[in-house]
Coordinates of C-alpha atoms in Angstrom, one line a residue:
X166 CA -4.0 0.8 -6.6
X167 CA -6.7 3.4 -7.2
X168 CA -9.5 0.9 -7.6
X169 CA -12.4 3.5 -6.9
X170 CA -13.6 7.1 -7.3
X171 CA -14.8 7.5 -4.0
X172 CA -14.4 5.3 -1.0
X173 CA -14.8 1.9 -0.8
X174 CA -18.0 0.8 1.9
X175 CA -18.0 -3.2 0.8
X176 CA -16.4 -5.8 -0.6
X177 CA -16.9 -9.4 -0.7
X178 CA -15.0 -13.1 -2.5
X179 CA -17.1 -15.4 -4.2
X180 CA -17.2 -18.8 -2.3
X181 CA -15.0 -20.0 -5.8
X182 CA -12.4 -17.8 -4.7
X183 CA -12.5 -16.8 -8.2
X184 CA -13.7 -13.4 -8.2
X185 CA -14.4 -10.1 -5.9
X186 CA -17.1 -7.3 -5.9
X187 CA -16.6 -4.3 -4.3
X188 CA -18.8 -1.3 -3.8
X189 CA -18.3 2.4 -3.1
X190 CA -19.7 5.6 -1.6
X191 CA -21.4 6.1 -5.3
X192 CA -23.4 3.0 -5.5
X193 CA -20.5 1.4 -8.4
X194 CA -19.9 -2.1 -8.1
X195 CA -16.6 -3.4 -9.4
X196 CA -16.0 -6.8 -10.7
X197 CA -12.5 -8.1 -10.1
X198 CA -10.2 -11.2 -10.4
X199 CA -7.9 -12.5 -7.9
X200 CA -4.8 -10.5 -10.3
X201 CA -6.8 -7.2 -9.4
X202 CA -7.8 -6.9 -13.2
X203 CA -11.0 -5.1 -12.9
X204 CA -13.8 -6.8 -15.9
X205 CA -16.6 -4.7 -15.1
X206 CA -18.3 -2.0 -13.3
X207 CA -22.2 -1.2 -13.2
X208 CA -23.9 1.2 -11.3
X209 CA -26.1 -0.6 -8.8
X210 CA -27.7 2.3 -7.0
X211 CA -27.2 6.0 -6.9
X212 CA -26.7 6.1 -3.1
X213 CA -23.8 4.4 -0.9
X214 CA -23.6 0.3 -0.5
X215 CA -23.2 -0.4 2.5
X216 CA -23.0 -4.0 2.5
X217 CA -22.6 -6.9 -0.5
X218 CA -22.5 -10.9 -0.5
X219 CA -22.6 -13.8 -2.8
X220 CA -25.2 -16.5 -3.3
X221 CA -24.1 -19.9 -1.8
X222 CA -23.7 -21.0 -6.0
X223 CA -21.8 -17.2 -7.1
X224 CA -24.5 -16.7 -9.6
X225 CA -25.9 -13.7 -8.1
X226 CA -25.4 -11.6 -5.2
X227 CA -27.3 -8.7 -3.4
X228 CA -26.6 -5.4 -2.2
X229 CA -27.6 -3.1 0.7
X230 CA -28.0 0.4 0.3
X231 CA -28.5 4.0 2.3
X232 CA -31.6 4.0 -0.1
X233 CA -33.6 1.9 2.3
X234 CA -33.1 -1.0 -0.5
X235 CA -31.7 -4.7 -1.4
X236 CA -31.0 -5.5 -4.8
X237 CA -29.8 -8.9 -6.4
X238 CA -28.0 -9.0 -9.3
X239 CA -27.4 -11.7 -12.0
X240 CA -23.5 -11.9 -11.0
X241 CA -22.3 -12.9 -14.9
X242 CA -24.8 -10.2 -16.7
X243 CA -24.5 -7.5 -14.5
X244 CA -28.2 -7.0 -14.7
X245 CA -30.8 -6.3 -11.7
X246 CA -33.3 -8.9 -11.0
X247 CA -35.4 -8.2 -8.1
X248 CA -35.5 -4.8 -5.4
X249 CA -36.4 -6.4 -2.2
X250 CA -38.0 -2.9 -0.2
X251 CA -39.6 -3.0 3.2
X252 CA -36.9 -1.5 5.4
X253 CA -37.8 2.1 6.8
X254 CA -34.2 3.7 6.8
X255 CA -31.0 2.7 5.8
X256 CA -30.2 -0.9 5.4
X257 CA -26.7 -1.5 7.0
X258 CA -25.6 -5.2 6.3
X259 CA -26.8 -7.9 4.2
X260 CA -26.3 -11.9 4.1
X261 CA -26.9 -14.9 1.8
X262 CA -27.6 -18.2 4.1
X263 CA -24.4 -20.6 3.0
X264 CA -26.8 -23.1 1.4
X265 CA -30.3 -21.8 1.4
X266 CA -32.3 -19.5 -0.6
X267 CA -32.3 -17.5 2.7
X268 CA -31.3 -13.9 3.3
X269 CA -30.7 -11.7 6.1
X270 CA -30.1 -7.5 6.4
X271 CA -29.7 -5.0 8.8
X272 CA -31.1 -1.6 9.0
X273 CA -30.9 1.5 10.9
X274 CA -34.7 1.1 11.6
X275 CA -33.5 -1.4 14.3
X276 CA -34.6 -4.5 12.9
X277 CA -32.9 -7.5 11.3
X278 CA -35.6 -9.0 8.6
X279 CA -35.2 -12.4 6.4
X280 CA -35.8 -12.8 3.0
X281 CA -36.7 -15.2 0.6
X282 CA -34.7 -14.3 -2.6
X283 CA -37.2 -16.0 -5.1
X284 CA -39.7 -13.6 -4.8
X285 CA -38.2 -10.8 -2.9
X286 CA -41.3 -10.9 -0.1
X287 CA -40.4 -10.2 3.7
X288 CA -40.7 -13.4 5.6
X289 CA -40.0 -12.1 9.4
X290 CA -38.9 -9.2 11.3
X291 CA -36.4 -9.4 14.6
X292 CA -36.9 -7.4 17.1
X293 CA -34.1 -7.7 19.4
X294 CA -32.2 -4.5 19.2
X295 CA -32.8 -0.7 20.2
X296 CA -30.9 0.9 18.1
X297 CA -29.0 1.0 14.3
X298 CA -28.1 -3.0 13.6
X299 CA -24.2 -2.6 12.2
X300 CA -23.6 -6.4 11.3
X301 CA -25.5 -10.0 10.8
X302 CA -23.9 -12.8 9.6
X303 CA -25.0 -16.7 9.4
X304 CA -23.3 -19.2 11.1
X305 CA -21.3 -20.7 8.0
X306 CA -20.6 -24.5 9.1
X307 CA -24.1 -25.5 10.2
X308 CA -26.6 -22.4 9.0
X309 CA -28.5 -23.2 12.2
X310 CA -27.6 -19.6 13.9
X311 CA -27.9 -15.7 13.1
X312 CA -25.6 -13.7 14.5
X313 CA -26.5 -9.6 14.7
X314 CA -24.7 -7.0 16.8
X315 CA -25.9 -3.0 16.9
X316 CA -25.1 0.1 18.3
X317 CA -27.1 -1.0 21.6
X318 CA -23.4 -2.5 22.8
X319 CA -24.7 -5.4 23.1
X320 CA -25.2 -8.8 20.2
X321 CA -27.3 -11.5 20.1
X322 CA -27.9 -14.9 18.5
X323 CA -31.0 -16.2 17.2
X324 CA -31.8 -19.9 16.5
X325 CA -33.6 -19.5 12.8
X326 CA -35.6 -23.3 14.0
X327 CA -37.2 -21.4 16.9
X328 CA -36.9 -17.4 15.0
X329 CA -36.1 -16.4 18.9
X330 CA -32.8 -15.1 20.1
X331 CA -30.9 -17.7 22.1
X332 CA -28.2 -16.0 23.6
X333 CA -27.2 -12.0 24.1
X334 CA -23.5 -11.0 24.0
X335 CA -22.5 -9.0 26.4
X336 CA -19.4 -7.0 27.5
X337 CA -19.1 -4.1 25.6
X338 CA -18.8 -1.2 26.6
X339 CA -19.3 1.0 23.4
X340 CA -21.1 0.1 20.5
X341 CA -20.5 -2.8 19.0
X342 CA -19.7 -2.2 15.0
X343 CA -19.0 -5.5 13.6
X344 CA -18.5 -9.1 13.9
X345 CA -17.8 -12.6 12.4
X346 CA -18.1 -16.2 13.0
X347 CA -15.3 -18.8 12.6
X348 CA -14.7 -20.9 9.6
X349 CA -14.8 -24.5 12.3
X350 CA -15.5 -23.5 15.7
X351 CA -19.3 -22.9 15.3
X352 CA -19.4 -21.8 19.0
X353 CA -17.1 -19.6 18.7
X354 CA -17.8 -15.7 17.4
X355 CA -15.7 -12.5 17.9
X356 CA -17.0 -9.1 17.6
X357 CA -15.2 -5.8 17.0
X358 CA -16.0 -2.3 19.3
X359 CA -16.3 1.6 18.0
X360 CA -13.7 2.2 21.0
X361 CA -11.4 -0.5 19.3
X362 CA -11.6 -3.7 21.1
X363 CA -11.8 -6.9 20.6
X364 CA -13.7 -9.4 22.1
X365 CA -14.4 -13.4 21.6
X366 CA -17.3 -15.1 23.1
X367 CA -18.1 -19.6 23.5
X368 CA -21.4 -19.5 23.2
X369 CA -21.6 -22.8 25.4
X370 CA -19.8 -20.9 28.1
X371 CA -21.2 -18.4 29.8
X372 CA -18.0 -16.9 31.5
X373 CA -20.0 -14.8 33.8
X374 CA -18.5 -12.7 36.2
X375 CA -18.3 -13.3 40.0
X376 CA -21.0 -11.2 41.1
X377 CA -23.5 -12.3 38.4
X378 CA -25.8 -15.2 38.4
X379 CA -25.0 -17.5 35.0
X380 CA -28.3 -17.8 33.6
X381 CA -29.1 -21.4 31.6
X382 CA -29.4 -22.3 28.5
X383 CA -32.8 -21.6 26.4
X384 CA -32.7 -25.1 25.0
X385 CA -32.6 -26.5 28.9
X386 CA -35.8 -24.8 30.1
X387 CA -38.8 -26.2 30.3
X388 CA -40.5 -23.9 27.6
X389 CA -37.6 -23.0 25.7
X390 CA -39.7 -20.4 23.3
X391 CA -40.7 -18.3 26.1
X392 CA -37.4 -18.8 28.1
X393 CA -35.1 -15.9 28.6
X394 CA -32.2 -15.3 26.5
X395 CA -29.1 -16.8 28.2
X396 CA -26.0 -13.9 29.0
X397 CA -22.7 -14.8 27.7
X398 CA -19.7 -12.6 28.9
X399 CA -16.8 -12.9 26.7
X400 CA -13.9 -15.5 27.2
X401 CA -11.1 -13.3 25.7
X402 CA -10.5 -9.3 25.9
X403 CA -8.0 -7.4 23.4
X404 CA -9.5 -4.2 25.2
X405 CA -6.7 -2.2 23.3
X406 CA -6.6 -3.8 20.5
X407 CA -7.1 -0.7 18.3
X408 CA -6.9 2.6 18.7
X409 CA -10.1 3.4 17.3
X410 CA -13.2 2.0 16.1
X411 CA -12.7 -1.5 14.7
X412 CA -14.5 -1.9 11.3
X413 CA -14.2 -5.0 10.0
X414 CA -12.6 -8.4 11.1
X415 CA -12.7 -11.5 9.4
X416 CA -11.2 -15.2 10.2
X417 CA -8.4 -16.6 7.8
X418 CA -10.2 -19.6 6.3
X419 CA -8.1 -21.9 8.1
X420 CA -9.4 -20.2 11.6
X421 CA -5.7 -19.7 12.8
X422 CA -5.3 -16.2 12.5
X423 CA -8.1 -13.2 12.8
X424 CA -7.7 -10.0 10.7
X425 CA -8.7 -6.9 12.2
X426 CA -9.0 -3.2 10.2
X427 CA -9.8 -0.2 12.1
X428 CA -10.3 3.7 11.7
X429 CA -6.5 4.2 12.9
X430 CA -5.9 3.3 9.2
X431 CA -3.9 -0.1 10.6
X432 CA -4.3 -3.3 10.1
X433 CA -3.8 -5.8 12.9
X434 CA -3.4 -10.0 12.6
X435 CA -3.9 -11.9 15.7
X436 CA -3.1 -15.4 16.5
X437 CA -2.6 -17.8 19.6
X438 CA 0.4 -17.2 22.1
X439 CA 3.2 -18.4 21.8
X440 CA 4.2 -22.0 23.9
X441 CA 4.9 -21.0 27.0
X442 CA 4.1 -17.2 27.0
X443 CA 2.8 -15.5 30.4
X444 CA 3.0 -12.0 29.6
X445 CA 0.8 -11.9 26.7
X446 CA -2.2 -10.8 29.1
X447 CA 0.0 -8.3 30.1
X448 CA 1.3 -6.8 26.8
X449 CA 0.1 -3.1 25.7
X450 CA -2.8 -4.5 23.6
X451 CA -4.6 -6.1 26.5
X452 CA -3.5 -3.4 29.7
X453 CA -3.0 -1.0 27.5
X454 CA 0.3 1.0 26.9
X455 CA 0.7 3.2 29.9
X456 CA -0.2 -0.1 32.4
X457 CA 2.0 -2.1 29.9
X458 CA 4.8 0.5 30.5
X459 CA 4.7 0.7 34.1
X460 CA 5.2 -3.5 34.2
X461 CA 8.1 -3.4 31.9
X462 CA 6.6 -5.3 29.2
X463 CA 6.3 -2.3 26.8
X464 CA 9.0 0.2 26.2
X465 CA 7.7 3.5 24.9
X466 CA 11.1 4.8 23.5
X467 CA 11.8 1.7 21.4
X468 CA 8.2 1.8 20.2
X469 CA 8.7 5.2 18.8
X470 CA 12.3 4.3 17.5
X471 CA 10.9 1.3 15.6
X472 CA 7.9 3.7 14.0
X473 CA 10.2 6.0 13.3
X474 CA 12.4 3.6 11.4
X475 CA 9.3 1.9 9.6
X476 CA 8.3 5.6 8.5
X477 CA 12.5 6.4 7.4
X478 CA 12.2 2.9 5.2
X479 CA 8.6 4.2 3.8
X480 CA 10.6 7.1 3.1
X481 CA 13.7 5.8 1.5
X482 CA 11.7 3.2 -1.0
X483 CA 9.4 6.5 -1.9
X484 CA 12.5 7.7 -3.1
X485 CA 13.8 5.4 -4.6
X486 CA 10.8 5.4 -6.8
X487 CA 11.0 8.8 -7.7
X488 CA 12.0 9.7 -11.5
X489 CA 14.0 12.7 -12.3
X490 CA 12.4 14.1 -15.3
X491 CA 16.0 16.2 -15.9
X492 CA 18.5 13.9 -16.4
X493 CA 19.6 14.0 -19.4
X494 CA 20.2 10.8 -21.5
X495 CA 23.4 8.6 -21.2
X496 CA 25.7 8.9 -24.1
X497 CA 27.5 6.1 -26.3
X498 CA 30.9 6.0 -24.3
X499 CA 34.3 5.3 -26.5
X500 CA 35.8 2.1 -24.9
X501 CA 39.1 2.7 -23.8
X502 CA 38.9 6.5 -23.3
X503 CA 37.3 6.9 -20.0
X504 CA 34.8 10.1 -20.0
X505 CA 35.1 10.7 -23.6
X506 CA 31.8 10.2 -26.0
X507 CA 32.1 8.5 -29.5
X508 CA 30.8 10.9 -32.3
X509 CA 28.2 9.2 -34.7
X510 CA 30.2 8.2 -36.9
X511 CA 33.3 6.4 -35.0
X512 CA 33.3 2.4 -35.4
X513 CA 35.2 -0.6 -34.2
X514 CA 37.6 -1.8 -37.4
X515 CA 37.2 -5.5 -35.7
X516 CA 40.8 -5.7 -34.8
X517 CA 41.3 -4.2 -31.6
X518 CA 41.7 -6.7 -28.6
X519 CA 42.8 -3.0 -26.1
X520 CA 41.7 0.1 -26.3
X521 CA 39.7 1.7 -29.2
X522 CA 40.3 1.2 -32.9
X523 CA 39.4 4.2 -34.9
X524 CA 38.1 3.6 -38.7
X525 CA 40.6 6.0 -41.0
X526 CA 37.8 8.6 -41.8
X527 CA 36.6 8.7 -38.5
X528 CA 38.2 12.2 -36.0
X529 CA 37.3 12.7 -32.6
X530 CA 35.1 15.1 -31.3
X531 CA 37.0 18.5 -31.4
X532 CA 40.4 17.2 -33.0
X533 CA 41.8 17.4 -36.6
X534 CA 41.6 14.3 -38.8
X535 CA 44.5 12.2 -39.8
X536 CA 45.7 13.5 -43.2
X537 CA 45.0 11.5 -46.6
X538 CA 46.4 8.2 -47.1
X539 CA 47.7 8.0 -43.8
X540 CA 47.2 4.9 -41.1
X541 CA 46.2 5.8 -37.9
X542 CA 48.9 6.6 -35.0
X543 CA 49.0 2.4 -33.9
X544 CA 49.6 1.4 -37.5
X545 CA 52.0 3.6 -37.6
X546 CA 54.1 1.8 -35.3
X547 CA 53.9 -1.5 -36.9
X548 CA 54.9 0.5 -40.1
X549 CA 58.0 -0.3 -42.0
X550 CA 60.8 2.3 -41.4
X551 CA 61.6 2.6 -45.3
X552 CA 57.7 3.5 -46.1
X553 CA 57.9 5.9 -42.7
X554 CA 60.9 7.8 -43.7
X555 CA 59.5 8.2 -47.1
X556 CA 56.0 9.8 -45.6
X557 CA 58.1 12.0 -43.7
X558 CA 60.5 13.4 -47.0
X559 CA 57.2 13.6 -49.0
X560 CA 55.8 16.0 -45.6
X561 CA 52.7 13.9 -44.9
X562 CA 53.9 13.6 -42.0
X563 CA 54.4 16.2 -39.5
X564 CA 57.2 16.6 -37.5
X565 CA 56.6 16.1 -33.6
X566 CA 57.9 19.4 -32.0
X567 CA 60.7 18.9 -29.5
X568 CA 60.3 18.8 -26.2
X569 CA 62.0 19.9 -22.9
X570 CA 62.8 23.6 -24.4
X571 CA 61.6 27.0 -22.3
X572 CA 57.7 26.4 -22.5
X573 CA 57.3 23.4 -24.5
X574 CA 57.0 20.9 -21.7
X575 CA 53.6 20.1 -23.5
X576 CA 52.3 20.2 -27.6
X577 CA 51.1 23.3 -28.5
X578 CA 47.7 24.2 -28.3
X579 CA 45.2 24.2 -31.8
X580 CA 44.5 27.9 -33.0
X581 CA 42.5 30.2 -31.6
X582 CA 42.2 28.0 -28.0
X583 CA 40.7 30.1 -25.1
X584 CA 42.8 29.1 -22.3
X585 CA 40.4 30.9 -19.8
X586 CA 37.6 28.2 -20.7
X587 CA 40.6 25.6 -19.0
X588 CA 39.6 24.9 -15.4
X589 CA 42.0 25.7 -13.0
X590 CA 44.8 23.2 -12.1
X591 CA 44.8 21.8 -15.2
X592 CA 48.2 23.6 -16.9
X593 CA 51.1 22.8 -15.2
X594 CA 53.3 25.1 -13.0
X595 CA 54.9 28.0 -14.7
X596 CA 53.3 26.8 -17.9
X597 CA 54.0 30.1 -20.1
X598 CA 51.2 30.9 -22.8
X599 CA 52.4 31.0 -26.3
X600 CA 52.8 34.5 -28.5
X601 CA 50.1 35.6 -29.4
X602 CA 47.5 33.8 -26.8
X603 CA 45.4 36.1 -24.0
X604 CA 47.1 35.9 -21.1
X605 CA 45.1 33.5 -18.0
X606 CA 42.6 34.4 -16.2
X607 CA 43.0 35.6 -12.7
X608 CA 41.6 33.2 -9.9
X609 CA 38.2 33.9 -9.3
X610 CA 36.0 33.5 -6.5
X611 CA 33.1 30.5 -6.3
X612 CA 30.6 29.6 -3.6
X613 CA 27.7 27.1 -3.2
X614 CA 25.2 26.9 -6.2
X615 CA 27.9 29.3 -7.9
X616 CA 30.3 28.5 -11.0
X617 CA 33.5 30.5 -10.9
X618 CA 33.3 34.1 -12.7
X619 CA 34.6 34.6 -16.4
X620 CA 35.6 37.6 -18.4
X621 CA 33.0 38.4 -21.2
X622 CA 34.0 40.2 -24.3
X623 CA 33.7 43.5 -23.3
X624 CA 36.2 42.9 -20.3
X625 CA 36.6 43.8 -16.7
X626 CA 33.1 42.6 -15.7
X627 CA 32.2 39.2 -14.2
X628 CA 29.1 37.3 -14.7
X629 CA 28.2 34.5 -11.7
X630 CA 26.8 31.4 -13.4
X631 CA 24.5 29.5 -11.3
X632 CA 24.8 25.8 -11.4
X633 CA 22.3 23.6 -12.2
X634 CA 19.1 22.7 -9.9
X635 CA 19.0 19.4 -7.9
X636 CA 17.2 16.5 -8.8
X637 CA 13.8 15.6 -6.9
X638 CA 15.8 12.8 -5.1
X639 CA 18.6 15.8 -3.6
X640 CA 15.3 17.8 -2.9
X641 CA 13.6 15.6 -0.6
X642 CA 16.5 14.4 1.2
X643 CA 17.7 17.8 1.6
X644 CA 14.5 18.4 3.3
X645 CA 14.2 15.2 5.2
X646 CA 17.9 16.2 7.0
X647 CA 16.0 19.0 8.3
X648 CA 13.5 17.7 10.0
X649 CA 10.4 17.7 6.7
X650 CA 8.4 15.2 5.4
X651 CA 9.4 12.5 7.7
X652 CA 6.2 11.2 8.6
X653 CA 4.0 9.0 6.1
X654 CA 0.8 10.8 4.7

């Protein structure tokens, strides 16, 4: 569906579940319904959005923009009501708290500032990060934590009853371009790398590595508002989970399965292991393929074989969808003569429980009418033989020729029949033509694409008819058998 004129930088569902916004590289903010039936569209700002939300009631939401600004909207007018401005370059992400009049955004400034949306004035700034802040996000069961993650590789949590960061993420090691909370498990957060990994982190466990100290909790020190942050390693690597960048993963609401989309234009959906399953830690998404490989628990050949049969399908269904503009409409066919259409003005007389019935003024296509006042050929079987024989004195009806003489295996033809327009095998053998009829033509030589050569009027020269072009289906197929268009754009 082509939703947008340029590409898509945001979208977001209203806590309802009733509606969805998305916003583009032009600053156009769609409305839609859970059908895809776009309502409405406005033009928010004139530069791209980067990032959108709804407020905890879905009667407004707010925008962030490569302008530098926020703006809220009133959600069921489409109108602006308030520019909130204080960033110094482009704001990146943007969040509504899930039950306060509280917001949060992101900027490439490096700083993560909250807002009160009543008044649109600043009410902190965050200073945790050295370099462009990619992703903040509330914690949505309790509202007690900010999450925020930059291009620093490294994300950290701040308690908003302290404004301090509590714990820093780390693990990473590229940047670090998104991340999300899940719907239950409010110690539990996963975050998305630019080299397109995945990690998860339990903020209650540090997981630290052998050779590091695990630090403590802030809340256990004896001045937790000056305490350092406390290091949390993650409990979970998908270090291959994509093959590039991961932009944007998000929890199903039911927390059992965690949707991933990345640059490598695929879309990944991870859940728990199976019962039972050891080699999961092993597969190509964790060791990565070559590793994965050289354990046996990745075969490359049946990888590509299974791609290449995904792309064939692809392939086949695009065909099938595929109209030929050529084809030329289907024509009323006579029942009971196979191949042969009924003229416009042939109808059923209602008594025919075989074959075709054929109204007395009716004639087929190309053949002589049945004389005046006479029933067609199966009444004429059920016809009395006094009422037959008198037809046949009175010469209304003609008298069949006779059969099995020299060259009358067959009726004769009508007058003035070209016998060369007759394709060949159709006369039998030794069929002799008639007095007076051209004689047949000689065999004549065809080939791919070509018709067989005819005699014009002037004689002795052939013309070579070429036969018609193939439909778009043939085309592509033709193609695809030697080794085009194969692979999905």
């Amino acid at each position: 569906m082509q939703a947008h004129d340029s590409a898509i930088r945001a979208a977001a569902y209203s806590h309802s579940e009733d509606w969805l916004i998305s916003a583009d590289q032009d600053g156009v903010v769609k409305y839609w319904q859970p059908n895809f039936n776009n309502v409405k569209a406005i033009q928010a700002h004139t530069d791209p959005i980067r990032d959108i939300a709804f407020s905890p009631n879905d009667t407004k939401f707010i925008t962030a923009c490569d302008d530098a600004t926020l703006k809220i909207f009133d959600f069921a007018a489409g109108t602006e009501e308030s520019i909130l401005t204080g960033h110094n370059w482009d704001a990146k992400s943007v969040d509504w708290h899930p039950t306060k009049g509280l917001i949060v955004s992101g900027s490439k400034d490096h700083q993560v500032k909250l807002w009160d949306p009543r008044t649109g004035r600043c009410l902190t700034s965050l200073h945790g990060h050295k370099n462009t802040v990619a992703r903040t996000a509330f914690e949505p069961t309790r509202g007690q934590l900010l999450a925020t993650c930059a291009r620093d590789q490294t994300a950290r949590i701040f308690d908003l009853r302290m404004m301090r960061d509590v714990c820093l993420l780390r693990g990473h090691e590229k940047d670090i371009t998104t991340l999300t909370w899940h719907p239950f498990h409010t110690s539990l957060l996963s975050t998305g790398g630019s080299d397109g990994s995945i990690f998860h982190y339990l903020l209650d466990e540090p997981n630290s590595p052998p050779d590091v100290i695990p630090s403590i909790p802030a809340y256990d020190h004896p001045d937790p508002s000056n305490a350092p942050a406390q290091t949390i390693y993650p409990a979970h690597r998908i270090q291959y989970a994509h093959e590039f960048a991961v932009w944007s993963i998000s929890w199903h609401p039911l927390g059992h399965i965690l949707a991933s989309g990345s640059n490598d234009r695929a879309t990944h959906f991870w859940t728990r292991p199976r019962p039972g399953d050891t080699k999961y830690s092993s597969d190509e998404w964790h060791v990565g393929k070559a590793a994965a490989e050289a354990q046996g628990t990745w075969d490359r050949r049946g990888a590509r074989r299974s791609m290449r049969e995904e792309e064939e399908q692809e392939l086949e269904d695009e065909v099938e969808g595929l109209v030929d503009q050529k084809m030329p409409p289907k024509q009323p066919i006579l029942p009971g003569l196979p191949g042969l259409t009924a003229a416009p003005n042939i109808t059923r007389d209602g008594t025919s429980t075989g074959g075709a019935q054929i109204r007395q003024q009716s004639q087929l296509p190309g053949m002589p009418g049945f004389p005046a006042g006479l029933a067609p050929p199966n009444s004429i079987a059920k016809m009395d033989p006094s009422e037959f024989a008198a037809l046949m004195a009175e010469g209304k009806l003609p008298v069949p020729p006779p059969f099995g003489g020299p060259g009358q295996g067959i009726p004769p033809p009508p007058p003035n029949f070209d016998f060369s327009k007759l394709p060949p095998g159709m006369l039998p053998p030794g069929f002799q033509m008639p007095p007076g009829f051209p004689p047949m033509p000689p065999p004549s030589i065809s080939g791919p694409g070509l018709q067989p050569t005819t005699n014009d009027a002037g004689g002795g020269s052939s013309v070579r008819r070429r036969a018609p072009l193939p439909s778009q289906q043939e085309s592509l197929m033709m193609e695809q058998r030697q080794g085009k268009y194969r692979i999905a754009r």
